[in-house]
Coordinates of C-alpha atoms in Angstrom, one line a residue:
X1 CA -90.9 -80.5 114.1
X2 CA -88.1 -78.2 113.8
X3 CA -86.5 -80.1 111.0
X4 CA -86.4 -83.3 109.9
X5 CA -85.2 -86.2 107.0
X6 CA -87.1 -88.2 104.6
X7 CA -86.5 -91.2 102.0
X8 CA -88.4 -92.1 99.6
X9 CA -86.8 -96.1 98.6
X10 CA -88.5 -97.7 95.5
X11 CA -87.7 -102.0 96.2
X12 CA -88.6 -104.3 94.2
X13 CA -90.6 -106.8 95.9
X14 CA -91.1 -110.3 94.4
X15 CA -93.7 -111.2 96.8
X16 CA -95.7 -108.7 94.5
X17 CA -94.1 -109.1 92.5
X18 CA -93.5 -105.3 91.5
X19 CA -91.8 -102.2 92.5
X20 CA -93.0 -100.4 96.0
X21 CA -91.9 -97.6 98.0
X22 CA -90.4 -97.6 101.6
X23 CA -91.0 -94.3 103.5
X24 CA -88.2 -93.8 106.3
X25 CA -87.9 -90.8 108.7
X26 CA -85.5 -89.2 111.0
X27 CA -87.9 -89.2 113.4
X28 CA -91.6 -90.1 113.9
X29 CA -93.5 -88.7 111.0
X30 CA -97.0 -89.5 109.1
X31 CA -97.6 -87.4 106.2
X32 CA -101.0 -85.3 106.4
X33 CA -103.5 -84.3 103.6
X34 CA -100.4 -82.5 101.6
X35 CA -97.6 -84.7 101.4
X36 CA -94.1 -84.4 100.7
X37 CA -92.5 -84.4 97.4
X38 CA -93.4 -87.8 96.0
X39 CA -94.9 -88.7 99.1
X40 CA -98.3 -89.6 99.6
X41 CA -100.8 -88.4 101.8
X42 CA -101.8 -90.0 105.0
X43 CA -98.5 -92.5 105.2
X44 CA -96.6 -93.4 107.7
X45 CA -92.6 -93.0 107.7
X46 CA -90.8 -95.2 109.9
X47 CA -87.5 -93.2 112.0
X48 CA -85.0 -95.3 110.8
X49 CA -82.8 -92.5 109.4
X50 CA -79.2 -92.2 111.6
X51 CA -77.0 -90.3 108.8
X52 CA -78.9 -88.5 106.0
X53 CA -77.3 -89.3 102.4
X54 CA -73.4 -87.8 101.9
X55 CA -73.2 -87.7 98.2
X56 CA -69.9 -86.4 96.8
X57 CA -70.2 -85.0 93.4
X58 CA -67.6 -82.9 90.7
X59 CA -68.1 -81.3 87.5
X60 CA -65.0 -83.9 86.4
X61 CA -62.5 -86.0 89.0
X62 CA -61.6 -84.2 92.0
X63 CA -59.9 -81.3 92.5
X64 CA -59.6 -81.3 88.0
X65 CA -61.4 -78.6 85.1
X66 CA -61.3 -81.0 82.8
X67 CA -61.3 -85.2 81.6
X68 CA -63.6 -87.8 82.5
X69 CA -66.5 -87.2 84.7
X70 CA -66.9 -88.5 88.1
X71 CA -70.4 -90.4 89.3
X72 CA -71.4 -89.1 92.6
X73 CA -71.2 -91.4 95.8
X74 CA -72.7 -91.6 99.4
X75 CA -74.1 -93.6 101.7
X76 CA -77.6 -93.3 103.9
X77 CA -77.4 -94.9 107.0
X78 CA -80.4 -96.8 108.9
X79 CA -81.1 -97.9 111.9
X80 CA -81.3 -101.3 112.4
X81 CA -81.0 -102.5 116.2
X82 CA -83.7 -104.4 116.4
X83 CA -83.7 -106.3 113.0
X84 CA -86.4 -104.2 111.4
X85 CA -84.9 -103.7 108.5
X86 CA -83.6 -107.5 107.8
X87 CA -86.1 -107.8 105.0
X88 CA -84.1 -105.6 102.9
X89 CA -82.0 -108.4 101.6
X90 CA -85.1 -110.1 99.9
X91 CA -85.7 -107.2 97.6
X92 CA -84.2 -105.8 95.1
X93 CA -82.6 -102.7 95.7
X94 CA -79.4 -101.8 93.4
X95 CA -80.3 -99.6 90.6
X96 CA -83.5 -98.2 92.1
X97 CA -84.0 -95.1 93.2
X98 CA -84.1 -93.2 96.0
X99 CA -84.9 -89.1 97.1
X100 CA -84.3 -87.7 100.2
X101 CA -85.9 -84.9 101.9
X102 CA -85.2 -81.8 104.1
X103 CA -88.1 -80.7 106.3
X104 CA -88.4 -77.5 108.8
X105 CA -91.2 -75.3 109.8
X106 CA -92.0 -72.2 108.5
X107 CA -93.2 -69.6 111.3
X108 CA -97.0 -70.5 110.0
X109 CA -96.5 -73.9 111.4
X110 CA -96.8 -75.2 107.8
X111 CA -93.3 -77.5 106.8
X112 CA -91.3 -76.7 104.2
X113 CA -90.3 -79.3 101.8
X114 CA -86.8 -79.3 99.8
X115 CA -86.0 -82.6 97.8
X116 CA -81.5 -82.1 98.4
X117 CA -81.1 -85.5 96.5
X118 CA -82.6 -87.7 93.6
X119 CA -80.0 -91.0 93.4
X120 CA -79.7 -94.9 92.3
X121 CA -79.0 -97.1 95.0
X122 CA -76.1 -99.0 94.4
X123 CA -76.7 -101.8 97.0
X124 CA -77.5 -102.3 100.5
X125 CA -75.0 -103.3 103.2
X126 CA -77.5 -105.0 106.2
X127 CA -75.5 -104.7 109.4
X128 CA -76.6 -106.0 113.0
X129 CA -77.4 -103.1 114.0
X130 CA -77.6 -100.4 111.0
X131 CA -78.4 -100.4 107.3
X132 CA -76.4 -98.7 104.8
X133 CA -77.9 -98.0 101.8
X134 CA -74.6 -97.4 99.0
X135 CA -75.7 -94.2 97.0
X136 CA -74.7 -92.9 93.1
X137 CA -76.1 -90.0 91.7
X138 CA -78.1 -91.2 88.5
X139 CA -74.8 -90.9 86.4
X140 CA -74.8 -94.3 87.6
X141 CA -77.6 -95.4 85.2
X142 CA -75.2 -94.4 82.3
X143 CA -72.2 -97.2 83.0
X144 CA -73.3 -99.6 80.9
X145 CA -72.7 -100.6 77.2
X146 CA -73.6 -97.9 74.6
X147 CA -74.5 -100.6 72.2
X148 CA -76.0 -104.0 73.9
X149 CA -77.0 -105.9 70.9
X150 CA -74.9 -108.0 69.4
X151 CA -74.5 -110.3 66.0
X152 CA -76.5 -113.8 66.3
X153 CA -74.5 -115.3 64.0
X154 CA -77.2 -117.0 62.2
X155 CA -77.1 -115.9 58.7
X156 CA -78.3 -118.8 56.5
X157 CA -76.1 -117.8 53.6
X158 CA -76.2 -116.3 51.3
X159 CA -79.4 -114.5 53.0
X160 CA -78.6 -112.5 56.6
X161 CA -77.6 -109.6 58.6
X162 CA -76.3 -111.9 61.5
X163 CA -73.1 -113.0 60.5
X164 CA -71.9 -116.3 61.3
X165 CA -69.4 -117.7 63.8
X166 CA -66.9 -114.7 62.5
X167 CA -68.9 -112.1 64.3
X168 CA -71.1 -114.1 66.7
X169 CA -71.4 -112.2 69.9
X170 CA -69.6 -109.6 68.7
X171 CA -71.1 -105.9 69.7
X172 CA -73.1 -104.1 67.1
X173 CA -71.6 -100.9 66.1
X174 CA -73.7 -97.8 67.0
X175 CA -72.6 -93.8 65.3
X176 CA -73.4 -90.6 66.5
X177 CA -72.9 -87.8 64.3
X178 CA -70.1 -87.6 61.5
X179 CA -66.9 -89.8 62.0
X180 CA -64.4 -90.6 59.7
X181 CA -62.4 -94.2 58.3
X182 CA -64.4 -96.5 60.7
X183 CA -64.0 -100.1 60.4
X184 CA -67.3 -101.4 60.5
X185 CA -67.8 -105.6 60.5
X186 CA -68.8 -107.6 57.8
X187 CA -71.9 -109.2 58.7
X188 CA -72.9 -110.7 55.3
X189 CA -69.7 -112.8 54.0
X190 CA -72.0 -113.6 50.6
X191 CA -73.0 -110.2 49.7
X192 CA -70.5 -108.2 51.2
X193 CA -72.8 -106.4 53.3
X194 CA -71.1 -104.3 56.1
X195 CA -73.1 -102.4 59.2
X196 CA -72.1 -98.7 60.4
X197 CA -74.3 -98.5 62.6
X198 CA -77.6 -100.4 64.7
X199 CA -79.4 -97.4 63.9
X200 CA -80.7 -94.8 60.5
X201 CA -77.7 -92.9 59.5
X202 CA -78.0 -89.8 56.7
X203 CA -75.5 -91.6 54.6
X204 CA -71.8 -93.2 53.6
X205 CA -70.0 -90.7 52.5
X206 CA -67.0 -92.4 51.6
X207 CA -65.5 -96.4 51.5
X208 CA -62.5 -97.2 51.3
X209 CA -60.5 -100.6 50.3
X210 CA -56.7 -100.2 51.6
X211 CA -57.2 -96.7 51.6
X212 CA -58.5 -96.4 48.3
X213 CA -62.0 -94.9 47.8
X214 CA -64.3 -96.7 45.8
X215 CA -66.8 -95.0 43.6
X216 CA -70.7 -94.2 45.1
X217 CA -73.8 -95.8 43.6
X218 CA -77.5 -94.9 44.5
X219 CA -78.6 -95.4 47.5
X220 CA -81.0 -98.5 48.9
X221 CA -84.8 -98.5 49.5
X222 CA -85.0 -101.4 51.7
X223 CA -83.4 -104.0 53.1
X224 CA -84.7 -106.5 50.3
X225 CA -83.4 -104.4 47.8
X226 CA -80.0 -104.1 49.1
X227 CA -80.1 -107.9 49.7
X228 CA -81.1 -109.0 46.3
X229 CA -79.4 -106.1 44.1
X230 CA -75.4 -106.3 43.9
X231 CA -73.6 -103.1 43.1
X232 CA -71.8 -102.4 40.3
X233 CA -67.9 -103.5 40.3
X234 CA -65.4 -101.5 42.6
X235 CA -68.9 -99.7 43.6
X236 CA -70.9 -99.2 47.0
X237 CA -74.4 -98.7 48.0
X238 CA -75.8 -97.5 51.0
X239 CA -79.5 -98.4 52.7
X240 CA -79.6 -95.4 55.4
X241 CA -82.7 -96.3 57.7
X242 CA -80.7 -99.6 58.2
X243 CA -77.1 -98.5 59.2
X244 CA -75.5 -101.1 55.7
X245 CA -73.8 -100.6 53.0
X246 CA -73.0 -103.7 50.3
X247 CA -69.8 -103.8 48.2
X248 CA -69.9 -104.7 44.4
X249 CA -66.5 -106.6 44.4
X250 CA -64.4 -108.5 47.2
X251 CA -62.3 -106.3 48.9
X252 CA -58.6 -106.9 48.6
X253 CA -57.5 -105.2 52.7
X254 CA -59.3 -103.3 55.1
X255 CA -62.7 -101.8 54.7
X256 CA -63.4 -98.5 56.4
X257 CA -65.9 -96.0 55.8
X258 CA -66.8 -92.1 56.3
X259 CA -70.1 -92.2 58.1
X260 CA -72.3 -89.0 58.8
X261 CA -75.7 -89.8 61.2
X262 CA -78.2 -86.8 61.8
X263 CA -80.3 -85.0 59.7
X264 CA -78.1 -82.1 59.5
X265 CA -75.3 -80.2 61.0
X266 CA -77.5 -78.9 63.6
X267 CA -78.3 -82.1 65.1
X268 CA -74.7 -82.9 65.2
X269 CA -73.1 -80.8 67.6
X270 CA -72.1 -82.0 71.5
X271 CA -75.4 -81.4 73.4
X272 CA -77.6 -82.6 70.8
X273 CA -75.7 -86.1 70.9
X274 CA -75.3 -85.9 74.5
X275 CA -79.4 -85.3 74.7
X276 CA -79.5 -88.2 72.2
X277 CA -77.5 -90.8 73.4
X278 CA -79.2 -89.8 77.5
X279 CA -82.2 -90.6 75.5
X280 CA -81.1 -94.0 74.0
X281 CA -79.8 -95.1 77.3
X282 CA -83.2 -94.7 78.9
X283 CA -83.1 -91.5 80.6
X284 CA -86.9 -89.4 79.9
X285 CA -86.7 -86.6 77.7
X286 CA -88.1 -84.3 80.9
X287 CA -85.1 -85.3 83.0
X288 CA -82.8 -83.7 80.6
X289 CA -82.5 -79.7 81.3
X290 CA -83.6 -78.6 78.0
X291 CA -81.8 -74.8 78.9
X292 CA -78.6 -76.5 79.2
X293 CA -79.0 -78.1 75.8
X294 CA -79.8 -74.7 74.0
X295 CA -77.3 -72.7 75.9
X296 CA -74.8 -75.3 75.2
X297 CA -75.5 -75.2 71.9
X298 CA -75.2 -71.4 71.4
X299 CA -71.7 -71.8 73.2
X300 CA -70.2 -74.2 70.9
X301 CA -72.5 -75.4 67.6
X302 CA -69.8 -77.4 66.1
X303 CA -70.3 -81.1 64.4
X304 CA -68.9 -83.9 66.7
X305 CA -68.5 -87.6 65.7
X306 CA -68.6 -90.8 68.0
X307 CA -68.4 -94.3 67.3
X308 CA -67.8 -97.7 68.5
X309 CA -68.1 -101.5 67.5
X310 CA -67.3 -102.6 71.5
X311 CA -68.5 -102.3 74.6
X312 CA -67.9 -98.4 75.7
X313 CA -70.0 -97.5 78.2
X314 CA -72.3 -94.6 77.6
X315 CA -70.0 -92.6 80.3
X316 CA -67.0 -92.5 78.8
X317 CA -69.1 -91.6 75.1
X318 CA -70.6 -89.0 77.0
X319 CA -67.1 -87.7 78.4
X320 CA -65.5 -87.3 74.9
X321 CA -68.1 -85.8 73.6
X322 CA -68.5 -83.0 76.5
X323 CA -64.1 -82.8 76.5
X324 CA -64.1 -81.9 72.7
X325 CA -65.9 -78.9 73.3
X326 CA -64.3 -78.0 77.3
X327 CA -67.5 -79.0 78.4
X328 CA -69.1 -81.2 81.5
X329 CA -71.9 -83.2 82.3
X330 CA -73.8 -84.8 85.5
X331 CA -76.8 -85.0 87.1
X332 CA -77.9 -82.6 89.3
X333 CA -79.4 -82.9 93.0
X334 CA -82.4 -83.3 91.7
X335 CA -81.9 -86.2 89.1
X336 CA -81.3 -83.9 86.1
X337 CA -79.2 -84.2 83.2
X338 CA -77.3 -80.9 82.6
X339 CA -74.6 -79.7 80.6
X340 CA -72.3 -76.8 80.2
X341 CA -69.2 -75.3 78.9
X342 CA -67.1 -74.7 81.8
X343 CA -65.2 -71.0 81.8
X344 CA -63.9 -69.0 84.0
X345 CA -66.4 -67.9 86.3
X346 CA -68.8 -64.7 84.9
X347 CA -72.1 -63.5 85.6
X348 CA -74.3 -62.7 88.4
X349 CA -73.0 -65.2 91.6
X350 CA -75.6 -67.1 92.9
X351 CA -74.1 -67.4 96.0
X352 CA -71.6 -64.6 98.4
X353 CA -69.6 -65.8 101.2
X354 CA -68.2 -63.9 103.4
X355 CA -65.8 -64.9 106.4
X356 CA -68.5 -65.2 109.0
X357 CA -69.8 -68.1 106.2
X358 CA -66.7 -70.2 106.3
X359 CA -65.4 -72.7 109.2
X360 CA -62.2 -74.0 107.1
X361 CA -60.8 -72.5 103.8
X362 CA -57.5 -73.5 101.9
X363 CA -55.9 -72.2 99.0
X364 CA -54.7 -75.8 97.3
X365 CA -53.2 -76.9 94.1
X366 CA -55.2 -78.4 91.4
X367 CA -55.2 -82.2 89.8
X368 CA -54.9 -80.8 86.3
X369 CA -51.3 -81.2 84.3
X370 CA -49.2 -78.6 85.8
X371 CA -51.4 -78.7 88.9
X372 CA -52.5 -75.3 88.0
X373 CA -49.7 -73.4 87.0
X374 CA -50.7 -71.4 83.6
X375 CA -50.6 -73.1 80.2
X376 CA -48.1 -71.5 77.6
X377 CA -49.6 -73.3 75.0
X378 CA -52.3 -75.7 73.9
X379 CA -52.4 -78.8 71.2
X380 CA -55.9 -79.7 70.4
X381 CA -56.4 -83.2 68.0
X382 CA -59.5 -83.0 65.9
X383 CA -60.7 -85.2 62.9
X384 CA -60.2 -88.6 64.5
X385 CA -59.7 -91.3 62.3
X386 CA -61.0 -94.5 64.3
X387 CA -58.5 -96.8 62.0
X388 CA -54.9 -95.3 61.7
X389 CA -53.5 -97.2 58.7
X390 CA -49.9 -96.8 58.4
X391 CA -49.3 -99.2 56.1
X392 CA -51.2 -102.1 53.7
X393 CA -52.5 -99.6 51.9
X394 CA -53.2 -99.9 48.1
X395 CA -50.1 -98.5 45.6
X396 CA -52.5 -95.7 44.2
X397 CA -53.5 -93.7 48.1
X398 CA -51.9 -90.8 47.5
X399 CA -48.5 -89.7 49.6
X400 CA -50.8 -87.0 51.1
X401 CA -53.9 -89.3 52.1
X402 CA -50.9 -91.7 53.5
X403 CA -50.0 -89.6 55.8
X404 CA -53.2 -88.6 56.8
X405 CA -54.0 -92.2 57.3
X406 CA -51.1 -93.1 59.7
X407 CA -52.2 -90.4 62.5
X408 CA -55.4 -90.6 64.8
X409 CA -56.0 -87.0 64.9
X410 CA -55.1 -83.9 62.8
X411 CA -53.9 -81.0 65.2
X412 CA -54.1 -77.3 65.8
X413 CA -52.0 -75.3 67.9
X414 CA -52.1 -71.8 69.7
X415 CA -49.4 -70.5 72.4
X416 CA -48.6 -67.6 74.1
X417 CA -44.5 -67.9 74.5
X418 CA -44.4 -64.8 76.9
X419 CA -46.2 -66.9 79.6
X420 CA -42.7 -68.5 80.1
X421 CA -41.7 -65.3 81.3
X422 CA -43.6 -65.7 84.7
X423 CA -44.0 -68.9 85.0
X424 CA -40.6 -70.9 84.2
X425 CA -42.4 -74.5 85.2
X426 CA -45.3 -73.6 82.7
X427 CA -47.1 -76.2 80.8
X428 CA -48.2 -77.4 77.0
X429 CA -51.6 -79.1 77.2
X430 CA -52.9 -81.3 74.7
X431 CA -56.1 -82.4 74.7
X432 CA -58.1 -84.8 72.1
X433 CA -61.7 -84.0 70.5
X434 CA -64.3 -85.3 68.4
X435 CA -64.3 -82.0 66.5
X436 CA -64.2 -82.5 62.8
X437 CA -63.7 -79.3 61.5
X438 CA -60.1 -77.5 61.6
X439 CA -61.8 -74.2 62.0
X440 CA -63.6 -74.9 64.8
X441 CA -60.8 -76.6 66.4
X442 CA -58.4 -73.6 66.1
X443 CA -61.5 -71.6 67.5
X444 CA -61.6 -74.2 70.8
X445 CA -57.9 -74.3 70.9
X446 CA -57.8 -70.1 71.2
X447 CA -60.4 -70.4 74.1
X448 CA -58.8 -73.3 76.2
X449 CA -55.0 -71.1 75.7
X450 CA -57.1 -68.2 76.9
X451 CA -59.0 -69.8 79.8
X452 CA -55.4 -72.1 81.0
X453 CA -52.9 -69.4 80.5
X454 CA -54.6 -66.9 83.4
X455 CA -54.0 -67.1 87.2
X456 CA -56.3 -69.4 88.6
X457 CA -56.6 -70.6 92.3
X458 CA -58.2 -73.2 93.5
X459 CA -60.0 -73.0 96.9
X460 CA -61.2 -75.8 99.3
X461 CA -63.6 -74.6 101.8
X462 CA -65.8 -75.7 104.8
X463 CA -69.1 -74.0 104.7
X464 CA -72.2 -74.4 107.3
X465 CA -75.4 -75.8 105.7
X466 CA -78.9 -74.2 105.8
X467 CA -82.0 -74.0 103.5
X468 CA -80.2 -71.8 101.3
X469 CA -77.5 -72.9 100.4
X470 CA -79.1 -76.0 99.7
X471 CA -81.0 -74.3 96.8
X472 CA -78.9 -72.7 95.9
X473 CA -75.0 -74.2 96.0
X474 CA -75.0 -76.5 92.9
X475 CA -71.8 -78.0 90.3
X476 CA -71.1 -75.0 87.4
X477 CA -73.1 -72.0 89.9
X478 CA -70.9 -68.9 90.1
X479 CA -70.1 -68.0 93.9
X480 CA -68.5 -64.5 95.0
X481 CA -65.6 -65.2 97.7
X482 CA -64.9 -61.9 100.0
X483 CA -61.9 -62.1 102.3
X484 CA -59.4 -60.2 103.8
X485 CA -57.0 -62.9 102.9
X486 CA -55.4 -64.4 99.2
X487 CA -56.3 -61.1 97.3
X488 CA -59.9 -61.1 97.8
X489 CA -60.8 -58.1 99.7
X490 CA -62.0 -56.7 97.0
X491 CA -64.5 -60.0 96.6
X492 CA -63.7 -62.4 93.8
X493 CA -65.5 -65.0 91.8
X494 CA -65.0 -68.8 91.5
X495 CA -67.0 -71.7 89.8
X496 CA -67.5 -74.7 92.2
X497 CA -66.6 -77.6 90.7
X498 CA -67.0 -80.3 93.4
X499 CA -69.5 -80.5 96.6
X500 CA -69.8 -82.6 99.7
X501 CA -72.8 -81.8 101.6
X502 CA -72.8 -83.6 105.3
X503 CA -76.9 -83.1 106.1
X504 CA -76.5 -84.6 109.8
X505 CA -73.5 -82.7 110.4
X506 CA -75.3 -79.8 108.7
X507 CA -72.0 -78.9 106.5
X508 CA -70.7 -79.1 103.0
X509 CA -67.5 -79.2 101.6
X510 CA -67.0 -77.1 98.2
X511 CA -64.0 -76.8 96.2
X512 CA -63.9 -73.7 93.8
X513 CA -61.9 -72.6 90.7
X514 CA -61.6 -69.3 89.2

């Protein structure tokens, strides 16, 4: 065995019925006493394998530094010639997952295992005479409603948390950390009990009707007490643990609230609500790189603020949350959750290429507004306001509060003017955040101008594959780029922000930035 590729495929089987695992090979292959990573000893893979997995992946969309992020897609291909395989299309396969395997022998005769992928399947396409399985990294897992419940409707007034037909069907809303003039549903017409959130918040900080705060009563116990217990006129109360507050008199316009969820500030910042909303959406506490979390706390320990009362898909919560602060997330080769900051590229590389390395290498223009040419200045929006109100508003808001009510964000600027100097064609960049606090925001707005106003290149390159670089070649990593060409002699650092390993083919693909 000089090298060869497994899959591990979990199906599940309804003959069972249950979940099992299929073990396939690039060639003939039983496992002995010390099996492969997740494998089991003593089994028997069958050599169905034709094209191990190509899984593209990028820190955000291709060829960008920044915006939403980008699930990972491949395909592994099987062969099928003789119908083997066939009995794939009675199980179930999408949304299962599926690791693949690197094998070569060490000069003790021992193999050498290295697990190069941990996916979902997305689904099988069962050909005459191959099998391709569709592949997305675990990202994947993530695209589906943040908030699946939704109101029953079946409030038997005046008793209920349900609603009626108003709000039946109607997503629950969910909040993560502190967000401001929310417009959460009524879901108890009798009481005038309104819901911030399916989950415990810390508290209500503010309600408002037409704009106009009303005053704060004591807080709730329990849900019987907030049920049976009106508040006082033009008053609110709040019960925390369930997500309600209850009005003491009919509203005359629009209800919206200041919400705040989280213990304190500390569990408010972008990783911790990126670690807890991974959580909620199923993914194990030990598949979350706890490193990442801490480090991306100490980059950037700001209080964030997301919420919704539709169907947003934990993805795109996840992307605001990681853009407020210039950050990205994914999963790694390995089924991870990680997180970082991205900046320019710093540190000790974990990789150095030099031209007898490289079989193709370009010097190309990014996807980012301006396609790379230096930003002069940067906007950044902070302090959203999830209802603008720009007009219905009660005779006593102030003119001040007015016109903080009729924007979505509140902005902060910073610019370097002699960059227009250089570079005639550059670029103001704007960029929206969940940031609450104007200080932070001008300190994130600094940093962006900083990191967008520099030179950059961005370099596509075709590398050969081997053990190491599989290791070692990963989304965020630092690599050191020597060449005698585009200024480099001297050696020069990028951050790779998208790879596209080719295992048969024994190449990958990386574009870099720095």
């Amino acid at each position: 065995m000089a090298s060869i590729w497994l899959a591990h495929l979990t199906v599940y089987d309804p003959t069972l019925p249950g979940l099992r695992t299929l073990y396939f090979s690039s060639q003939g292959f039983t496992s002995g006493a010390t099996p492969p990573p997740g494998g089991v000893a003593h089994t028997a893979y069958e050599p169905r394998i034709q094209q191990p997995a190509v899984l593209r992946r990028d820190c955000f969309d291709r060829g960008t530094t920044g915006g939403e992020s980008r699930v990972g897609y491949g395909a592994l291909e099987l062969v099928n010639l003789d119908g083997g395989l066939d009995y794939l299309a009675d199980l179930g396969i999408d949304g299962q997952p599926i690791s693949l395997i690197f094998g070569s022998m060490a000069r003790n005769g021992a193999p050498v295992w290295e697990t190069v992928l941990v996916g979902t399947v997305e689904q099988p396409a069962i050909g005459w005479s191959s099998v391709t399985l569709r592949l997305r990294d675990r990202q994947a897992e993530l695209a589906k409603p943040l908030s699946a419940a939704t109101f029953a409707g079946t409030n038997a007034l005046p008793a209920g948390l349900e609603g009626v037909d108003d709000i039946k069907g109607k997503t629950k809303p969910v909040c993560f950390g502190k967000v401001f003039n929310v417009s959460p549903p009524m879901v108890n017409t009798s009481r005038l009990i309104y819901q911030v959130s399916t989950g415990a918040i810390s508290t209500v900080s503010a309600v408002y009707d037409r704009g106009l705060g009303l005053s704060k009563g004591a807080d709730y116990a329990s849900q019987a007490d907030m049920e049976t217990t009106a508040p006082s006129a033009s008053t609110f109360r709040v019960w925390p643990a369930g997500g309600y507050f209850r009005l003491g008199s009919s509203p005359t316009g629009i209800v919206t609230a200041d919400v705040t969820q989280g213990a304190s500030a500390s569990d408010r910042t972008t990783a911790q609500l990126i670690k807890q909303i991974a959580l909620s959406m199923g993914i194990a506490a030990g598949d979350i790189n706890a490193a990442d979390v801490t480090a991306l706390d100490a980059a950037n320990s700001a209080e964030v603020g997301y919420w919704t009362d539709s169907s947003d898909d934990a993805n795109e919560a996840l992307d605001d949350l990681a853009n407020s602060i210039g950050a990205w997330w994914g999963f790694d080769r390995l089924g991870k959750l990680r997180m970082q900051r991205f900046e320019a590229p710093s540190g000790t590389p974990a990789v150095y290429l030099e031209p007898a390395d490289i079989i193709r290498i370009d010097r190309v223009a990014n996807n980012d507004a301006g396609r790379g040419i230096p930003a002069w200045k940067v906007t950044l929006g902070y302090k959203k306001f999830f209802t603008v109100q720009a007009n219905d508003l009660a005779g006593a808001v102030a003119v001040t509060r007015r016109q903080e009510l009729a924007k979505d964000y509140r902005t902060v600027e910073a610019e370097d003017a002699a960059i227009k100097t250089r570079h005639t064609l550059a670029t103001p960049l704007e960029f929206d955040t969940l940031l609450i606090d104007a200080t932070a925001a001008q300190t994130e707005c600094t940093r962006r101008l900083n990191l967008y106003k520099a030179e950059r290149a961005t370099i596509t390159a075709r590398l050969a594959l081997d053990a190491s670089l599989i290791s070692s070649l990963d989304l965020g990593v630092v690599v050191r780029l020597t060449l005698p060409r585009f200024d480099m002699a001297a050696g020069r650092d990028f951050r790779v922000i998208g790879l596209q390993p080719d295992y048969k083919l024994r190449l990958i693909d990386v574009t870099l930035w720095g």
